[in-house]
Amino acid sequence: MAQIASLQIPDSALILCLSPVLGYGLKELTEKLPASSYILALECDQILMRFSLDHCDFSPFAQQRFSYIRTDSVAEVLKKIESLPLFPFKKCLVLSCSGGVQLNQTFYDEVRLYADEVISRFWKNRITLMHLGRNYAHNTFRNLLSLARSLAKSLTRASARQITGSLTRSLVSLPASSPEESSASSKSNFRLLTGDERIRKPLLVAGAGPSLDTARDFIIKNRNSFFLLAVDAAAAALLPDIQPDAIVLVESQYWIDSAFIGLHKYGIPVFADLTASPRALQACGGNVYFFCTEYARLKYLERLYQTLQPLILPPMGSVGLTAIQLALVLAAPHLPVLHTGLDFAWQNGLTHAAGSSPVKKLFAEINRTESPYKLSISTGMQRISGKRGLSYWTTPTLSGYAELYRHTFSGNEQVIDIGTEGCFLNGQQADMTEAERILTDAGKSNINADGIFFDSVCESDTAIERCKTLCDYLTGEAEALTILNDHLQGKRSISEHTMEQLFAERDYLYSHFPDAARGYSLALGFLKRAGIELRYLLKILG
C-alpha cells in the first residue's frame, strides 16, 4: 500500500502487477491511473492463479484499462502487451504485489527486461519510420509501377489477346516512365518473388566486411561450385575478376547509388526489397526480382501482400542478414548457405573490403595531411575480442546486428560462417579447407547443380492474372486518392465514414507523421499534411 501511495504514474505508462494473488492495492492503483495508462496483472503459478480467482473479486477492475492473465511464457506476455488497446506505451512500471514473485523470480525478471525492450524497440522503430517511412512508400509505388510495366511488356501477343476489360484500361492508364526509366526498363525485366523459386546450388553470401578480401582466392578457386549472392556494397569489391550471380539490395536512400557506379554493363540480376531505391535498380542494369520486408505493421502493407502474395522476409535491418534469410528461402533444404564478409566489426585499418564504395569514397577524399587509415572515434564505439582472439572496433548498431545473427541463425546447421574477421557469431564455422569439402559433398548429391530459376519471359495464365491484379490495385489506389483529394479540396463531398475508411486503409499517407503512432487524426492540421502527401502520390501514380 505504501508503495502504491508513493508511486508517480506518468501518462502512457504500462503498470505490470506481478502475482497480485488477493489484489491488495489494485483499487488504489486504479483510482490514480491516468486515462492513457494501463494495468496488466500477471501470474505465472497456476495454483496461485486459481486461489486468486476463488478468493478475490476482480470484477470491479474489469474495465478497458485492466487485464489479468496467467502464463509462464514470456513471449505470450509480450504478445499481450503489444495487443493492449493503449499500446504503444512510453514507460513500463513493475510492482511486485506478493511473495509469489519469489517462486518464479527468473520468469518475472525476464518479463521485466523484455517488456522494457518491447517498448524501447517500438519507439526506435517509430523514429526510423518517421525518417524513412515516406521514402519507403514512394519507392514502393514507383517499383510497383516498374513491375506492372515489365509484366505487361513480357506478355506475348498471344497472351495479350486474352487480356480484356479492366486490364486493358489499366495498362493504357499506366503513367509513362521518364526517359531514364525507359532506358533502364528496356533492358531489365522486373519480377516478383513468391517463395516457390529454388536455386539448386549451394549459396555463398558475400558481405562487404574486411574478411571478404581474405576469401577472394577461395571464391575464385571454387567459383563454379556455388551461387554467389553479394550484398549491395560487396559487388564492386568483387568485380571485375569475380562476377556475382546476383546482388541483394534493401536500401531505400540515395546514398546507396554510389555502390553501383560502373555496374550497369555487367547486367547482374538483383534481388531487391520493394522499398529499395529505384535509381539504384536502374544503375544495376540486370533483371530485378522483388521481395518484401514488413518494415512496419501497416494496413496498406496487409492489403498489398494479400493482393500480390509476394515472398515476405522478416525485417532484419542489415542487408547482410537479409541476404542470409533470402538465401535460406531460395536454397534447397539440403544445400549449405556459406557466408563471408559479415563481420560487424573491424580492426584499425579499413572498415570495409577493398574496392567497396565506402573504401572508394574514403580514398577519394584523402589529401596530403589526412591518412585513409585514420580512425575516427565516434560515440558508442567500443573494443571487443573477436575471431582468432583479436581485438576489433564495433558500434552499438553493428554489435546489435551480430546479436540478431546469433539469435536467428546460431542453431541453423545450414548456415556456415567462413569469415576470418570480425565478431564471433557463435554459429556453424568452417575454415577454407572444410568449406571446400562441404561444397564437394553438396555437389555430389546435387545432380542439377547448374539449374537456377531465372526465367526470361512470362506467358502463363498466372502471369496474366498477376499483371491484371497489380494493375487493378494501382488503378484502385489512384482512384481512392483522387476521391480523397477532391473531398479535401471541396470539389466533391463524401461522408465522414467513407473518408475515415479511405484514410485508414492508406496509412502510407501519414504513418511517418510524428503524431500518427496510434493512427490518423481528423484534426485540420493532420488532414492538411495528409493532403500534401496524397497529391504527391497522385503524381507518382500519374
XYZ file of C-alpha atoms in Angstrom, residues 69-316:
248
model
C -3.635 -13.137 -17.302
C -1.834 -16.342 -16.315
C 1.055 -17.619 -18.374
C 4.556 -18.975 -17.924
C 5.628 -17.839 -21.411
C 7.495 -14.556 -21.759
C 6.578 -14.493 -25.449
C 2.868 -14.639 -24.572
C 3.262 -11.722 -22.175
C 4.983 -9.642 -24.857
C 2.304 -10.545 -27.384
C -0.360 -9.468 -24.898
C 1.395 -6.143 -24.248
C 1.531 -5.352 -27.966
C -2.178 -6.163 -28.340
C -3.376 -3.917 -25.496
C -5.719 -1.138 -26.667
C -3.499 1.695 -25.366
C -0.243 0.338 -26.849
C 2.266 1.887 -27.535
C 3.297 2.933 -24.041
C 6.126 5.303 -23.186
C 7.201 3.673 -19.940
C 6.825 0.409 -18.036
C 6.451 0.333 -14.217
C 6.694 -3.004 -12.383
C 5.108 -3.748 -8.995
C 5.745 -6.934 -7.023
C 2.358 -7.493 -5.365
C 3.061 -10.615 -3.272
C 5.658 -13.147 -2.209
C 4.555 -15.283 -5.161
C 7.058 -13.366 -7.275
C 9.920 -15.125 -5.494
C 8.580 -18.536 -6.544
C 9.257 -17.695 -10.200
C 11.834 -14.936 -9.893
C 13.649 -15.761 -13.141
C 10.431 -15.607 -15.174
C 9.372 -12.271 -13.705
C 12.847 -10.819 -14.189
C 12.690 -11.765 -17.870
C 9.229 -10.240 -18.183
C 10.528 -7.005 -16.676
C 13.509 -6.960 -19.046
C 11.666 -7.803 -22.250
C 8.672 -5.568 -21.512
C 11.069 -2.626 -21.427
C 12.685 -3.944 -24.622
C 9.323 -4.158 -26.453
C 8.507 -0.544 -25.609
C 12.029 0.650 -26.430
C 12.079 -1.246 -29.735
C 8.723 0.218 -30.762
C 9.921 3.787 -30.304
C 13.247 3.091 -32.032
C 11.321 1.665 -34.985
C 8.947 4.607 -34.764
C 11.810 7.065 -35.113
C 13.113 5.097 -38.100
C 9.643 5.182 -39.669
C 9.435 8.952 -39.135
C 12.726 9.368 -41.006
C 12.227 6.805 -43.766
C 8.519 5.909 -43.944
C 7.738 8.477 -46.618
C 10.628 7.256 -48.759
C 9.561 3.619 -48.269
C 6.043 4.351 -49.543
C 7.186 6.391 -52.543
C 9.743 3.772 -53.579
C 7.160 1.010 -53.172
C 4.748 2.619 -55.617
C 7.487 3.531 -58.094
C 8.731 -0.053 -58.045
C 5.190 -1.414 -58.382
C 4.753 0.712 -61.498
C 8.023 -0.657 -62.938
C 6.810 -4.166 -62.136
C 3.459 -3.556 -63.837
C 5.092 -2.138 -66.985
C 7.544 -5.036 -67.152
C 4.821 -7.661 -66.717
C 2.771 -6.016 -69.427
C 5.730 -5.908 -71.822
C 6.679 -9.515 -71.222
C 3.289 -10.863 -72.275
C 3.396 -12.230 -75.814
C 0.851 -11.189 -78.409
C -0.931 -14.476 -77.970
C -1.219 -13.878 -74.256
C -2.120 -10.242 -74.734
C -5.146 -11.237 -76.813
C -6.530 -12.917 -73.694
C -6.490 -9.616 -71.812
C -9.793 -7.840 -71.756
C -11.776 -5.331 -69.774
C -10.230 -3.653 -66.768
C -6.695 -4.881 -67.511
C -6.710 -3.248 -70.960
C -7.856 0.024 -69.412
C -5.326 -0.317 -66.598
C -2.433 -0.875 -68.998
C -3.447 2.137 -71.033
C -3.686 4.273 -67.870
C -0.253 3.318 -66.515
C 1.780 6.543 -66.268
C 4.568 6.872 -68.793
C 8.053 6.366 -67.449
C 10.743 9.030 -67.595
C 13.429 8.781 -70.339
C 15.891 7.424 -67.755
C 13.398 4.833 -66.526
C 12.529 3.871 -70.104
C 16.185 3.306 -70.949
C 16.735 1.168 -67.866
C 13.494 -0.777 -68.026
C 14.025 -1.616 -71.709
C 16.992 -3.754 -70.687
C 15.690 -5.052 -67.332
C 12.780 -7.301 -66.514
C 11.019 -6.862 -63.183
C 9.538 -9.890 -61.448
C 8.005 -10.681 -58.080
C 9.446 -13.463 -55.921
C 6.787 -15.684 -54.398
C 8.931 -18.061 -52.339
C 8.414 -21.009 -54.714
C 11.668 -20.358 -56.587
C 14.717 -22.511 -55.904
C 18.427 -22.297 -56.659
C 19.841 -25.815 -56.979
C 23.356 -24.983 -55.856
C 24.991 -24.169 -52.537
C 24.926 -20.419 -51.931
C 27.708 -18.132 -50.795
C 26.599 -14.792 -49.330
C 29.306 -12.128 -49.701
C 29.121 -9.195 -47.302
C 31.254 -6.080 -47.672
C 33.329 -6.531 -44.494
C 37.142 -6.843 -44.474
C 37.025 -10.654 -44.346
C 35.777 -10.646 -47.951
C 39.324 -9.781 -49.049
C 40.741 -12.892 -47.359
C 38.162 -15.085 -49.135
C 38.876 -13.942 -52.689
C 41.212 -16.833 -53.534
C 38.701 -19.334 -52.143
C 35.880 -17.770 -54.195
C 37.916 -17.801 -57.422
C 39.065 -21.388 -56.909
C 35.570 -22.735 -56.208
C 33.560 -20.269 -58.315
C 31.576 -22.920 -60.193
C 30.560 -24.760 -57.033
C 28.136 -22.190 -55.628
C 25.698 -19.405 -56.429
C 27.380 -16.135 -55.392
C 24.969 -13.712 -53.729
C 26.603 -10.344 -52.987
C 25.193 -7.578 -50.825
C 24.978 -4.144 -52.450
C 28.362 -2.696 -51.410
C 30.204 -6.009 -51.951
C 29.533 -6.229 -55.704
C 32.090 -3.573 -56.647
C 34.615 -5.154 -54.270
C 34.326 -8.461 -56.142
C 34.377 -7.107 -59.691
C 35.874 -7.274 -62.241
C 37.565 -10.638 -61.717
C 34.672 -12.129 -59.711
C 31.160 -11.518 -61.037
C 28.326 -12.253 -58.593
C 25.364 -14.283 -59.778
C 23.039 -11.789 -58.095
C 23.061 -8.730 -55.837
C 20.843 -8.110 -52.803
C 19.541 -4.558 -52.350
C 17.344 -3.314 -49.491
C 18.499 0.296 -49.033
C 15.909 2.960 -49.904
C 18.065 6.087 -49.682
C 20.037 7.845 -52.379
C 23.482 7.271 -50.843
C 23.469 3.611 -51.913
C 23.512 4.673 -55.587
C 27.283 5.094 -55.428
C 27.679 1.349 -54.743
C 26.513 0.614 -58.315
C 28.670 3.040 -60.279
C 30.115 1.123 -63.238
C 27.990 -1.999 -62.705
C 25.383 -1.414 -65.403
C 27.459 -3.049 -68.162
C 27.554 -6.359 -66.280
C 23.760 -6.755 -66.197
C 23.857 -8.621 -62.864
C 20.415 -9.723 -61.600
C 19.190 -8.040 -58.418
C 17.068 -9.339 -55.554
C 15.529 -6.144 -54.230
C 13.224 -5.140 -51.433
C 10.112 -3.466 -52.788
C 11.173 -0.325 -50.877
C 14.647 -0.245 -52.489
C 15.926 2.820 -54.314
C 14.576 2.848 -57.905
C 17.663 4.793 -59.043
C 19.952 2.064 -57.741
C 17.867 -0.554 -59.561
C 18.260 1.398 -62.795
C 22.022 1.596 -62.236
C 22.329 -2.187 -61.835
C 21.237 -2.980 -65.381
C 20.115 -6.550 -64.671
C 16.777 -8.241 -64.132
C 15.106 -7.336 -60.825
C 13.331 -9.796 -58.534
C 11.316 -8.119 -55.798
C 10.673 -9.471 -52.313
C 9.095 -7.694 -49.347
C 10.030 -6.968 -45.754
C 7.257 -5.783 -43.468
C 9.022 -2.654 -42.250
C 6.014 -1.672 -40.096
C 2.587 -3.042 -39.198
C 0.555 -1.016 -41.670
C -2.846 -1.736 -43.148
C -1.746 -0.833 -46.654
C 1.002 -3.463 -46.468
C -1.516 -6.080 -45.335
C -3.718 -5.313 -48.348
C -0.752 -5.239 -50.723
C 0.568 -8.586 -49.509
C -2.871 -10.193 -49.712
C -3.218 -8.882 -53.264
C 0.191 -9.848 -54.684
C 1.174 -12.817 -52.448
C 4.909 -11.942 -52.563
C 7.802 -13.512 -50.691
C 7.882 -11.765 -47.288
C 11.055 -11.746 -45.197
C 11.299 -10.566 -41.576
C 12.818 -7.091 -41.207
C 16.450 -7.531 -40.127
